[in-house]
mmCIF file with all atom_site columns, C-alpha atoms in Angstrom:
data_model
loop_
_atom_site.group_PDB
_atom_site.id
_atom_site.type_symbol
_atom_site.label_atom_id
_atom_site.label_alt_id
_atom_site.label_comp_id
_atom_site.label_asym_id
_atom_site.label_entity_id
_atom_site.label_seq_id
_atom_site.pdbx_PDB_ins_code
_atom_site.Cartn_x
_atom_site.Cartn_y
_atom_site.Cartn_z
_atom_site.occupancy
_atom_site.B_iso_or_equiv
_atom_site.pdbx_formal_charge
_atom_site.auth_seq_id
_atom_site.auth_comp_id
_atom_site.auth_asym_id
_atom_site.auth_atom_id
_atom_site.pdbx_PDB_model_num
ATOM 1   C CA . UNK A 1 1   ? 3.337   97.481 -55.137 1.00 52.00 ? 5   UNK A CA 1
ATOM 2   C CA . UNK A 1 2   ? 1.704   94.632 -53.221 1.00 56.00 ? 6   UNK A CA 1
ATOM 3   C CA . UNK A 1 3   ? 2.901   91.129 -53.412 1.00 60.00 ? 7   UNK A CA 1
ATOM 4   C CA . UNK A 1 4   ? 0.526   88.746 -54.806 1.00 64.00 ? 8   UNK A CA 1
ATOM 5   C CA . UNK A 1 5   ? -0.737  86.355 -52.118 1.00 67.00 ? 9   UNK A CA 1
ATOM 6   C CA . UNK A 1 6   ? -0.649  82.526 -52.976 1.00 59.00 ? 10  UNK A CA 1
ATOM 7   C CA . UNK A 1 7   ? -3.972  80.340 -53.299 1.00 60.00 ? 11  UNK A CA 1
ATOM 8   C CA . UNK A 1 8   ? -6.215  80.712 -50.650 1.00 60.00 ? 12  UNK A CA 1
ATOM 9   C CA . UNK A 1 9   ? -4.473  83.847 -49.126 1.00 67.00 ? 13  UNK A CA 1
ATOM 10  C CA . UNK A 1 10  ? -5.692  85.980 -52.316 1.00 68.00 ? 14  UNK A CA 1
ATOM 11  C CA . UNK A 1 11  ? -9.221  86.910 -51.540 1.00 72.00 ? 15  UNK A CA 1
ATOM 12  C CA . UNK A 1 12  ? -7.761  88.763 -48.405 1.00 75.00 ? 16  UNK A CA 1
ATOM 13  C CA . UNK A 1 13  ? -5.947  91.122 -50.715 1.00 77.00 ? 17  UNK A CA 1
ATOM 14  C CA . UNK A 1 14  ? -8.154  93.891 -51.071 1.00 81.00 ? 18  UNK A CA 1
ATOM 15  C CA . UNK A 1 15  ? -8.847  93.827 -47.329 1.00 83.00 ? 19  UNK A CA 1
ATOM 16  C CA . UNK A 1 16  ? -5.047  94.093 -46.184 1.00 82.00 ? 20  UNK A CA 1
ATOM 17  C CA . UNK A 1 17  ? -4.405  96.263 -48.945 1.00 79.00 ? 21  UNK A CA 1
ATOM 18  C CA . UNK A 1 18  ? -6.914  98.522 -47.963 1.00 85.00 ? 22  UNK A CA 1
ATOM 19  C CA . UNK A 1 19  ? -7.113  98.731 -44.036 1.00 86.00 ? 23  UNK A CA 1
ATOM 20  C CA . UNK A 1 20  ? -3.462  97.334 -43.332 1.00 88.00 ? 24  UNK A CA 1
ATOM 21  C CA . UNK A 1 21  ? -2.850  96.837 -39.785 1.00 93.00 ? 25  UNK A CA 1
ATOM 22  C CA . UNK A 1 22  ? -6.523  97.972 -38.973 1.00 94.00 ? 26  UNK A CA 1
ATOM 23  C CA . UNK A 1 23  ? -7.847  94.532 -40.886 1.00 91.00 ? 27  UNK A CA 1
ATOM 24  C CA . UNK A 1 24  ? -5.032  92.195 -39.119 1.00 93.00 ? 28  UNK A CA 1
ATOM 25  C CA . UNK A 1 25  ? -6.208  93.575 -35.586 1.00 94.00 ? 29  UNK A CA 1
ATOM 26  C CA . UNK A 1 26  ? -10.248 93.892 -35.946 1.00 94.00 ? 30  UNK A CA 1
ATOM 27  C CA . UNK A 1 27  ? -10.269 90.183 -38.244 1.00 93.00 ? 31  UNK A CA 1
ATOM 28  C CA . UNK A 1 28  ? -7.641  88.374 -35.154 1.00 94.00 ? 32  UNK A CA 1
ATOM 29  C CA . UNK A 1 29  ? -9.788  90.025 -32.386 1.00 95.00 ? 33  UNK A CA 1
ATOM 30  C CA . UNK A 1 30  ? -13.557 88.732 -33.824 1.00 91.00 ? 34  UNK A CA 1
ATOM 31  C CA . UNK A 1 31  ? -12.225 85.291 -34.701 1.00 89.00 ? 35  UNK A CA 1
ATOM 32  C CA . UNK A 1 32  ? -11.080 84.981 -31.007 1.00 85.00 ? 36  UNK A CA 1
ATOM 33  C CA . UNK A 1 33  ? -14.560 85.040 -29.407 1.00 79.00 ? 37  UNK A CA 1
ATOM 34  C CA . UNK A 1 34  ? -16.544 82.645 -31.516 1.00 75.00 ? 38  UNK A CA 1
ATOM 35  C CA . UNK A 1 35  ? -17.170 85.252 -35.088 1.00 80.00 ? 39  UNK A CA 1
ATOM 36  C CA . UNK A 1 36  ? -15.773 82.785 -38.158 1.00 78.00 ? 40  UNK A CA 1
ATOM 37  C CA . UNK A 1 37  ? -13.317 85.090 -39.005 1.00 83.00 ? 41  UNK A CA 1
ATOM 38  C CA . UNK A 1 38  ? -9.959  84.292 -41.026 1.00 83.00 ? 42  UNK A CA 1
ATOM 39  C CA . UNK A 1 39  ? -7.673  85.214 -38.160 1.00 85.00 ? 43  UNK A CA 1
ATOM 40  C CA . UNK A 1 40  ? -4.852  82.686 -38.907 1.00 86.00 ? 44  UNK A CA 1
ATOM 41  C CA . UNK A 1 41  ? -4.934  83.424 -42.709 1.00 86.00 ? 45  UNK A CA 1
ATOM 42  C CA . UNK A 1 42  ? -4.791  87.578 -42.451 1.00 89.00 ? 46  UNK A CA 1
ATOM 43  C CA . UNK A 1 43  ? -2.142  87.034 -39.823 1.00 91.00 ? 47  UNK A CA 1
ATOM 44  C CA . UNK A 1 44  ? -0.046  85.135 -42.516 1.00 87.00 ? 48  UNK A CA 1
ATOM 45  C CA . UNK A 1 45  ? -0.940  87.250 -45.326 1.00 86.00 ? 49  UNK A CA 1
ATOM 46  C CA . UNK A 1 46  ? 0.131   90.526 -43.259 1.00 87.00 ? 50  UNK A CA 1
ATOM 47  C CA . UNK A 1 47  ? 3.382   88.648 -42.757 1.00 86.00 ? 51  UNK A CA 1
ATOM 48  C CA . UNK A 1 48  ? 4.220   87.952 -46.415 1.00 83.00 ? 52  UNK A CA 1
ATOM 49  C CA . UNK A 1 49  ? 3.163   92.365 -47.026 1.00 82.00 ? 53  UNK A CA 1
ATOM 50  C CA . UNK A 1 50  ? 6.275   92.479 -44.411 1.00 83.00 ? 54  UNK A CA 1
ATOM 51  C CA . UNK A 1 51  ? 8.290   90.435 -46.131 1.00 80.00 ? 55  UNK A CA 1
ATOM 52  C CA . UNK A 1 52  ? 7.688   92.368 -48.942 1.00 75.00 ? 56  UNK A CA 1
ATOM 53  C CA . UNK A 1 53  ? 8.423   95.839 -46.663 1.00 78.00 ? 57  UNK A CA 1
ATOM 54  C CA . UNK A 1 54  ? 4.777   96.618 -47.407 1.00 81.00 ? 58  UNK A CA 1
ATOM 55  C CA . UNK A 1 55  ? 4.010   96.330 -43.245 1.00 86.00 ? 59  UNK A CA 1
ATOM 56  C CA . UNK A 1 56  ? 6.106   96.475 -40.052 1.00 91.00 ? 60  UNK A CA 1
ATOM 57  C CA . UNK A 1 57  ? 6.491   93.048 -39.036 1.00 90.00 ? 61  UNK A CA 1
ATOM 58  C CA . UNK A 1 58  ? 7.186   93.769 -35.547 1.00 94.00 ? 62  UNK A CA 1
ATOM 59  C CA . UNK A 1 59  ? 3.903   96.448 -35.955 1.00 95.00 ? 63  UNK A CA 1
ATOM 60  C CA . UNK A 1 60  ? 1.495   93.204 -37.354 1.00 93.00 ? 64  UNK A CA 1
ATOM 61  C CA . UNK A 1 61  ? 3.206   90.936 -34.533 1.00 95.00 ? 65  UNK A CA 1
ATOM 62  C CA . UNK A 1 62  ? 2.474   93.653 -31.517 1.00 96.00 ? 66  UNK A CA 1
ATOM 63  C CA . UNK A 1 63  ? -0.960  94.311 -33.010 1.00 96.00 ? 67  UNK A CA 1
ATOM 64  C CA . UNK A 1 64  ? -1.917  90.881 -33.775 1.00 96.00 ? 68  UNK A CA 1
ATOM 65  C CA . UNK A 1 65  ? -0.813  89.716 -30.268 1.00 97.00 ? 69  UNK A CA 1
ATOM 66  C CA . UNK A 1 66  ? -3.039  92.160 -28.226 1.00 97.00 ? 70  UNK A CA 1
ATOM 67  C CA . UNK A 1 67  ? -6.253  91.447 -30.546 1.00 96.00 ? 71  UNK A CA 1
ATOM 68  C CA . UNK A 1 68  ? -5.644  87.891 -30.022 1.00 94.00 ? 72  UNK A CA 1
ATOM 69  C CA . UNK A 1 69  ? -5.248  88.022 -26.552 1.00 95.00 ? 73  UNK A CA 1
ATOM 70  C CA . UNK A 1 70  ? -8.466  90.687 -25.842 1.00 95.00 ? 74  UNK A CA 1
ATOM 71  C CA . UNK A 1 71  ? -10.668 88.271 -28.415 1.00 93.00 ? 75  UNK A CA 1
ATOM 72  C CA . UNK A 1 72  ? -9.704  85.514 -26.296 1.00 92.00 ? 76  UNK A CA 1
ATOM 73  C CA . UNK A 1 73  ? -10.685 87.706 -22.782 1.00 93.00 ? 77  UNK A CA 1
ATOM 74  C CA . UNK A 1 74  ? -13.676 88.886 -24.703 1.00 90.00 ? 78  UNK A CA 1
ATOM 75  C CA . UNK A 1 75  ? -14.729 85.211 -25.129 1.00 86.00 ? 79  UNK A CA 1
ATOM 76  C CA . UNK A 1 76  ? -13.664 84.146 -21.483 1.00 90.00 ? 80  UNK A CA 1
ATOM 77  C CA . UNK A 1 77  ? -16.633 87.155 -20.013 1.00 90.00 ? 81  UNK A CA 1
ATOM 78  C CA . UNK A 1 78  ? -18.885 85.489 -22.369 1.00 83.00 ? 82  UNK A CA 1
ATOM 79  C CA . UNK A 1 79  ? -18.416 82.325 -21.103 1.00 82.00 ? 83  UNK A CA 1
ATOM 80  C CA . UNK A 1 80  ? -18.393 83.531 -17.559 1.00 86.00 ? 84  UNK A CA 1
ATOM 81  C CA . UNK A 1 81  ? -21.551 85.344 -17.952 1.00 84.00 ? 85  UNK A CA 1
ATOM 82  C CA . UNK A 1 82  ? -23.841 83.134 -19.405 1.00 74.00 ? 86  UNK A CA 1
ATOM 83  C CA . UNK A 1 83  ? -21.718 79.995 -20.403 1.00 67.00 ? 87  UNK A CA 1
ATOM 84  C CA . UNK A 1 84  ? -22.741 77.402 -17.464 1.00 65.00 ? 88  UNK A CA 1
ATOM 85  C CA . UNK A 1 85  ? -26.835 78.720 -17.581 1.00 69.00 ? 89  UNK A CA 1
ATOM 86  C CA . UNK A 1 86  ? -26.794 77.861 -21.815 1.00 65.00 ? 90  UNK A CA 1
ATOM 87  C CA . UNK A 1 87  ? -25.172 74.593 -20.599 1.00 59.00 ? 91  UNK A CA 1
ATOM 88  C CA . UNK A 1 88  ? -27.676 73.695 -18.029 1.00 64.00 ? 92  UNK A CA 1
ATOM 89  C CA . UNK A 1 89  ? -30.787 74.872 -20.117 1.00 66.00 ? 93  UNK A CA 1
ATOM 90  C CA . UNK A 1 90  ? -29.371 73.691 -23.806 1.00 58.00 ? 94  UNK A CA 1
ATOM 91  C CA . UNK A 1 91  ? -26.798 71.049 -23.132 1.00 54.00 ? 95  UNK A CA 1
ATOM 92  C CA . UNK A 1 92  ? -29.063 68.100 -23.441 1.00 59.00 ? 96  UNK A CA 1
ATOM 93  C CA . UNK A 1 93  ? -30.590 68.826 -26.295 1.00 55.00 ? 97  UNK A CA 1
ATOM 94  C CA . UNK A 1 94  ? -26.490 68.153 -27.733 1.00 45.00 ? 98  UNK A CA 1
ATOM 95  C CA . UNK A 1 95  ? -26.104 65.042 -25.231 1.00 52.00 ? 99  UNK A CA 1
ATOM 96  C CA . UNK A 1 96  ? -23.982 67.582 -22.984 1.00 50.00 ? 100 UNK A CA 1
ATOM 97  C CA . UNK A 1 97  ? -25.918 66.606 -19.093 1.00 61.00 ? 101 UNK A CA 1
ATOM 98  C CA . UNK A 1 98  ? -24.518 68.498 -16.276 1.00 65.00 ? 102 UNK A CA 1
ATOM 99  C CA . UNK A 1 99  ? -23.109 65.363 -15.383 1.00 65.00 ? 103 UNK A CA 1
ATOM 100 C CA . UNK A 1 100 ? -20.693 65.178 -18.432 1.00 58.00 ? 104 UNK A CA 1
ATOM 101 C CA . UNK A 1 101 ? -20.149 68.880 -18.187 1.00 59.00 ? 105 UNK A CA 1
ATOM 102 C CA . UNK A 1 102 ? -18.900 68.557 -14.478 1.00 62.00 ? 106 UNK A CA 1
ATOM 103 C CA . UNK A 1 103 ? -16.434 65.907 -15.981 1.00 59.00 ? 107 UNK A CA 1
ATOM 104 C CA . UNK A 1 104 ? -15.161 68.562 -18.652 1.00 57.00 ? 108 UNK A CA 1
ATOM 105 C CA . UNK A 1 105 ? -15.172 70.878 -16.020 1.00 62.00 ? 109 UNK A CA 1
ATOM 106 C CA . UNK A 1 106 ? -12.804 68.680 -13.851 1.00 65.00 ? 110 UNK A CA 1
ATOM 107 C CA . UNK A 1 107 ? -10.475 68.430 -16.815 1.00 63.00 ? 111 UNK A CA 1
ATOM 108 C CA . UNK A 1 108 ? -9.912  71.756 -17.354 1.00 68.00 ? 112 UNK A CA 1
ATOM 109 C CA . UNK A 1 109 ? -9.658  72.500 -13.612 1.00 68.00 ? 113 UNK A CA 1
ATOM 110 C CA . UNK A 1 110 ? -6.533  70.061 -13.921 1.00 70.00 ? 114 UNK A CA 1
ATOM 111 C CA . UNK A 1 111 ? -5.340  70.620 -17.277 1.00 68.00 ? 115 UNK A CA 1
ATOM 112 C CA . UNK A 1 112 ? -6.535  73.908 -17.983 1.00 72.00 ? 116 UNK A CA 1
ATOM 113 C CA . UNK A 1 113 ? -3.629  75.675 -18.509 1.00 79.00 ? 117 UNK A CA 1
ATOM 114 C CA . UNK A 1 114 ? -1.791  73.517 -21.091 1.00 81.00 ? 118 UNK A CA 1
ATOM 115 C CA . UNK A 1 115 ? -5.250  73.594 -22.734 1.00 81.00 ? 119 UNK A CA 1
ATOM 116 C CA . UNK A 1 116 ? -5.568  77.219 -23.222 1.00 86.00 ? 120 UNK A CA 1
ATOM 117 C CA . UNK A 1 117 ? -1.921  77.499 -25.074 1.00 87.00 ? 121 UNK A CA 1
ATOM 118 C CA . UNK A 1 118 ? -2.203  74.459 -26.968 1.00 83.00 ? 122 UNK A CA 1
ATOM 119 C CA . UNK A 1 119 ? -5.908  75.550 -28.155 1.00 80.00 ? 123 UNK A CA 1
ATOM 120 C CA . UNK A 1 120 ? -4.615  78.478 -29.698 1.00 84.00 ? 124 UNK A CA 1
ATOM 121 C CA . UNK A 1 121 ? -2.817  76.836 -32.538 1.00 82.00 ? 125 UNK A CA 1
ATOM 122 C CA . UNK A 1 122 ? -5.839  74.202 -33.045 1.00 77.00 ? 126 UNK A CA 1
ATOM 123 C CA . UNK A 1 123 ? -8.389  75.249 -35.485 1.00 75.00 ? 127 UNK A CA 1
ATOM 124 C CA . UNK A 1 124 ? -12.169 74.907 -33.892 1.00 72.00 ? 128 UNK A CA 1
ATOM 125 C CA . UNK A 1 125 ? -10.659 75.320 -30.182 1.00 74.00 ? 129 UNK A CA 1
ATOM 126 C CA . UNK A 1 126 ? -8.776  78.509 -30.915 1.00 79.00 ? 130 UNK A CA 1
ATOM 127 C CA . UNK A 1 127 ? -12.083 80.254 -31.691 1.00 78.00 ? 131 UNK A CA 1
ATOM 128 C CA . UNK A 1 128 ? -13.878 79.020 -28.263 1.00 77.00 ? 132 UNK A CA 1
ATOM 129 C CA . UNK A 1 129 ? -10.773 78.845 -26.188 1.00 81.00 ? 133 UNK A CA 1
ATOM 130 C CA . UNK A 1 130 ? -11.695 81.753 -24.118 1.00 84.00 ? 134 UNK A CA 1
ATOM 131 C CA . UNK A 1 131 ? -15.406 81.230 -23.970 1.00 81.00 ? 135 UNK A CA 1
ATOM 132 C CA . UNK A 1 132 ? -14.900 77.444 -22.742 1.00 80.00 ? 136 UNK A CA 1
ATOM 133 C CA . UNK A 1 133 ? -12.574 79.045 -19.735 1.00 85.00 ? 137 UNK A CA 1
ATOM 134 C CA . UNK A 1 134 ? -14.957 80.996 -18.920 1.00 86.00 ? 138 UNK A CA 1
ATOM 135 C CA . UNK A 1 135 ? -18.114 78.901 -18.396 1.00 82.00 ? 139 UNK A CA 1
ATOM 136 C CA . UNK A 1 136 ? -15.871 75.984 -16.877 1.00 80.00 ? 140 UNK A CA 1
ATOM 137 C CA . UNK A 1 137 ? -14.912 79.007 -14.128 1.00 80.00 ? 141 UNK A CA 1
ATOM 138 C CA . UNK A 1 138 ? -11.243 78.899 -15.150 1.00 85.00 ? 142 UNK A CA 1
ATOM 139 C CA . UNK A 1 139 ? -9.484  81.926 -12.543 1.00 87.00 ? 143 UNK A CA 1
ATOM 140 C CA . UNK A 1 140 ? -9.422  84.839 -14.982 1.00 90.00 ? 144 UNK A CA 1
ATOM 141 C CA . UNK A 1 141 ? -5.381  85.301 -13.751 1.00 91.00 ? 145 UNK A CA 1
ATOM 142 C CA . UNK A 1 142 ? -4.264  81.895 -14.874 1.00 89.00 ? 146 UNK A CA 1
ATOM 143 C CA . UNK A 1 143 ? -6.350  82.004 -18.102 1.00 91.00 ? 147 UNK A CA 1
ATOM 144 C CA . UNK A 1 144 ? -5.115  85.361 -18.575 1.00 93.00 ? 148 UNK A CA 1
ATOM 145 C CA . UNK A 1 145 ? -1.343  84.255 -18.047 1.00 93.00 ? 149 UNK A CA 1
ATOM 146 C CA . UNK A 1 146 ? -1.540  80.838 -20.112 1.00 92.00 ? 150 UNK A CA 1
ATOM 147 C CA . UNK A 1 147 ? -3.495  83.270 -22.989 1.00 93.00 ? 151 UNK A CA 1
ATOM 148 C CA . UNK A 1 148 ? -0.519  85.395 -23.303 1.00 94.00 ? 152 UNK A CA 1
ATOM 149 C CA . UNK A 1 149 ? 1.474   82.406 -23.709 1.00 94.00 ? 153 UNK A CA 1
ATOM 150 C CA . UNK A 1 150 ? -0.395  80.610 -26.549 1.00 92.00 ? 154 UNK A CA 1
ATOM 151 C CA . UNK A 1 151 ? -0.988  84.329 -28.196 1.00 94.00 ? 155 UNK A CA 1
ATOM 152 C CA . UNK A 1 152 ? 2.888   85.068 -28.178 1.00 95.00 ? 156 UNK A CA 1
ATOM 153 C CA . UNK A 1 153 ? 3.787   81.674 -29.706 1.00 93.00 ? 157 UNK A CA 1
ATOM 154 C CA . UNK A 1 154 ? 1.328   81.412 -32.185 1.00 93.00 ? 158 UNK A CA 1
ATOM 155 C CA . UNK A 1 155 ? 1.844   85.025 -33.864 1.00 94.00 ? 159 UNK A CA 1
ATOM 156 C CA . UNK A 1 156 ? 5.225   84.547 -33.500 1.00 93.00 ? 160 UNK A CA 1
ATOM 157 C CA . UNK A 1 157 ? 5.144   81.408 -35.503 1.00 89.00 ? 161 UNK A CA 1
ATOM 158 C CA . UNK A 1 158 ? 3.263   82.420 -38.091 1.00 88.00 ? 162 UNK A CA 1
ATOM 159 C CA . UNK A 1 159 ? 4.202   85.963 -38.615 1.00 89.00 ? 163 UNK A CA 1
ATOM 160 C CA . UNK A 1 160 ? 8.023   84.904 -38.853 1.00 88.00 ? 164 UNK A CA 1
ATOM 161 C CA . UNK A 1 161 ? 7.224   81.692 -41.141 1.00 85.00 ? 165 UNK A CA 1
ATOM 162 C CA . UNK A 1 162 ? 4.997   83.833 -43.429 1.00 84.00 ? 166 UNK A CA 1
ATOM 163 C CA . UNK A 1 163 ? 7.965   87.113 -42.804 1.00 85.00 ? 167 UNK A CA 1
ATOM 164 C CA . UNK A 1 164 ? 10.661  84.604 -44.005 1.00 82.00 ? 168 UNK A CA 1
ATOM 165 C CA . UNK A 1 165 ? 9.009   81.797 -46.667 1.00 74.00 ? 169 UNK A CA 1
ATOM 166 C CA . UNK A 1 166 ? 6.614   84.483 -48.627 1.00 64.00 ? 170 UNK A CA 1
ATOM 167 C CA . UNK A 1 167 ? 4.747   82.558 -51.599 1.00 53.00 ? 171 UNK A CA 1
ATOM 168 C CA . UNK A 1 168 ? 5.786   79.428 -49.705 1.00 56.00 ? 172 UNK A CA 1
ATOM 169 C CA . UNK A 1 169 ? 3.990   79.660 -46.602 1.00 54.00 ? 173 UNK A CA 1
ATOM 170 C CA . UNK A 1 170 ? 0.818   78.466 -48.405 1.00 55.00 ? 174 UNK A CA 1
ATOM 171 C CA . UNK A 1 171 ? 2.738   74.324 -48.738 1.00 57.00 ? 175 UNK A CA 1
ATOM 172 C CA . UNK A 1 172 ? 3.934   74.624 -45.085 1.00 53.00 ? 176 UNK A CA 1
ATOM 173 C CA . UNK A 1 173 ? 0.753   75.565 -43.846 1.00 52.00 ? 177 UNK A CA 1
ATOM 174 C CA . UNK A 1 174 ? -0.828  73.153 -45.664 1.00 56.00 ? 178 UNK A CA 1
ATOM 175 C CA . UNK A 1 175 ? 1.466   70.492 -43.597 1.00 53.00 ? 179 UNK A CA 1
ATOM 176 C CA . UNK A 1 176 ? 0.736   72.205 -40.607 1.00 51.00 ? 180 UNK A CA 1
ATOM 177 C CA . UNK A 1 177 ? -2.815  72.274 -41.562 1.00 55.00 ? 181 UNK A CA 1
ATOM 178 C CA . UNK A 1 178 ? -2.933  67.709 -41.119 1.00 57.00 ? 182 UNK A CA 1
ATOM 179 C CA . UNK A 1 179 ? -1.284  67.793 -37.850 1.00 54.00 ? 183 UNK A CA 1
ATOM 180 C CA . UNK A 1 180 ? -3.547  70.870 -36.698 1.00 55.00 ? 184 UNK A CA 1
ATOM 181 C CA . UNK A 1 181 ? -6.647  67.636 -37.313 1.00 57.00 ? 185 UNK A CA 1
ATOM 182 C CA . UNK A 1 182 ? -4.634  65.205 -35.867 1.00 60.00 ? 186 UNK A CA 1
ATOM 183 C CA . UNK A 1 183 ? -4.050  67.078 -32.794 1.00 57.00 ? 187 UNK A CA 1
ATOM 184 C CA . UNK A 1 184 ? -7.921  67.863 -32.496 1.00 57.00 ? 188 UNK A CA 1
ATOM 185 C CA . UNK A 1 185 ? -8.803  64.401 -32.797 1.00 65.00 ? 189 UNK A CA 1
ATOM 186 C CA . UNK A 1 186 ? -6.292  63.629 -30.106 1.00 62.00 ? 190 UNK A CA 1
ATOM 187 C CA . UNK A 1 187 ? -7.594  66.449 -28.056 1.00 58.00 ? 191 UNK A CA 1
ATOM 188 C CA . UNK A 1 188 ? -10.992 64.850 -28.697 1.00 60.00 ? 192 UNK A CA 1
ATOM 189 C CA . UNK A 1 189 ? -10.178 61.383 -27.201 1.00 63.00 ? 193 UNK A CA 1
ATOM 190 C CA . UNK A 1 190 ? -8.403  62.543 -24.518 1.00 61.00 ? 194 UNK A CA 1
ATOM 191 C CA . UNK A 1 191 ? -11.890 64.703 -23.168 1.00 59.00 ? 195 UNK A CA 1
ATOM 192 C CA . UNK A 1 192 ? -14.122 62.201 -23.579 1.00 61.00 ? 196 UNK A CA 1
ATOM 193 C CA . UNK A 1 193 ? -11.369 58.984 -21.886 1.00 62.00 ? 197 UNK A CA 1
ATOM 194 C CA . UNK A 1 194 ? -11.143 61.700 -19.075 1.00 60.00 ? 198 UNK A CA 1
ATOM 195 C CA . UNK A 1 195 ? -15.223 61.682 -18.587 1.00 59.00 ? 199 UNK A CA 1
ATOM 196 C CA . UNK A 1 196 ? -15.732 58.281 -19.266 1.00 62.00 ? 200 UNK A CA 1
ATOM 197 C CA . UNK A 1 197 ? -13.570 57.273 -16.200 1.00 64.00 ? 201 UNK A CA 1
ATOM 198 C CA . UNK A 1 198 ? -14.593 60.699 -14.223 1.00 58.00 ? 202 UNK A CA 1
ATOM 199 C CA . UNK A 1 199 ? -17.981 59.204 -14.281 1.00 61.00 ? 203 UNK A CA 1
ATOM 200 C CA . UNK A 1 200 ? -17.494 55.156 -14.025 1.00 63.00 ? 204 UNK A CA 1
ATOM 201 C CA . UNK A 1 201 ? -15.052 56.761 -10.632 1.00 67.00 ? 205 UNK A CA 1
ATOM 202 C CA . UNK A 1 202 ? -18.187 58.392 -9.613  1.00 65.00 ? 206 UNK A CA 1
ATOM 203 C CA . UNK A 1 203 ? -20.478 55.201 -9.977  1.00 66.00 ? 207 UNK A CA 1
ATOM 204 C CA . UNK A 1 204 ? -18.007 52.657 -7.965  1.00 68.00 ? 208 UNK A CA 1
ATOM 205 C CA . UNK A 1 205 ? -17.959 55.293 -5.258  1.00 66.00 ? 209 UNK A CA 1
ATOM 206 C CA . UNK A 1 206 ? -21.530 55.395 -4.703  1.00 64.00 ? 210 UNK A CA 1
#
């Protein structure tokens, strides 16, 4: 028998209860190359089935680990393929000018790393995480190797949190869930104080 899921876990019942380790692995891999796709949320629910000896925990963690981790790879040959051309051609039309772009670009040249396994656990960037690598021409090895990283931490985290707390998870992730905003606005800041004095650095030296 099936545990019930708490709150907003619930509608995912029928789909884990159904496809099992098939829905944790297709719904982590779509959601990692831009498709709004519960990812986080079927992770946790396939943790609280192994809790409950329903699923293998160490079969959702492998599974949700390489899905996250080709999503992500799937997004970064996106990105690389036509990421900087959409940039150039759309980008003005949301106040994005090749001249802020080659700011952003700069930043993640320097920070890029940190970025990509910090993104993962940030709602909004963990869905464009890999496509964002790719247009801003990220080396494929060091995106691939940082990837891993984030990928590893962040299904262990929540697979052994949901394994381990069961009906709880839904309060902790709802604490979680603030600092998860907090951290994107930080994020936020941080990009555009970086471009702000990328470009007033460019204007003195001219």
């Amino acid at each position: 028998m099936a545990p019930p899921l708490p709150g907003p876990l619930a509608h995912l019942a029928p789909l884990l209860g159904h496809y099992g380790y098939w829905a944790v692995g297709a719904v982590v891999f779509v959601e990692d190359f831009g498709v709004p796709a519960p990812g986080e949320t079927i992770l946790i629910a396939a943790g609280i089935y192994a809790g409950a000896q329903r699923l293998n925990i160490v079969a959702v963690a492998v599974i949700a680990f390489v899905a996250a981790v080709a999503g992500d790879n799937v997004g970064y040959l996106i990105g690389r393929a036509g990421g900087r051309a959409c940039v150039h051609r759309w980008g003005r039309y949301v106040l994005l000018t090749p001249k802020r772009f080659q700011a952003a670009e700069d930043f993640f040249h320097h920070h890029g790393g940190k970025i990509v396994t910090v993104a993962r656990f940030i709602e909004g960037l963990r869905q464009v995480n890999g496509i964002v690598a790719g247009t801003t021409g990220m080396p494929w090895r060091r995106f691939f190797a940082f990837n891993a990283l984030g990928a590893a931490l962040w299904v262990g985290l929540w697979s052994a949190l949901a394994y381990l707390a069961g009906s709880h998870i839904t309060t902790i992730y709802a604490d979680i869930g603030r600092y998860e905003l907090y951290a994107l606005i930080a994020f936020a800041v941080l990009v555009a104080a970086f471009a702000v004095r990328h470009v007033v650095r460019r204007r003195r030296e001219r």
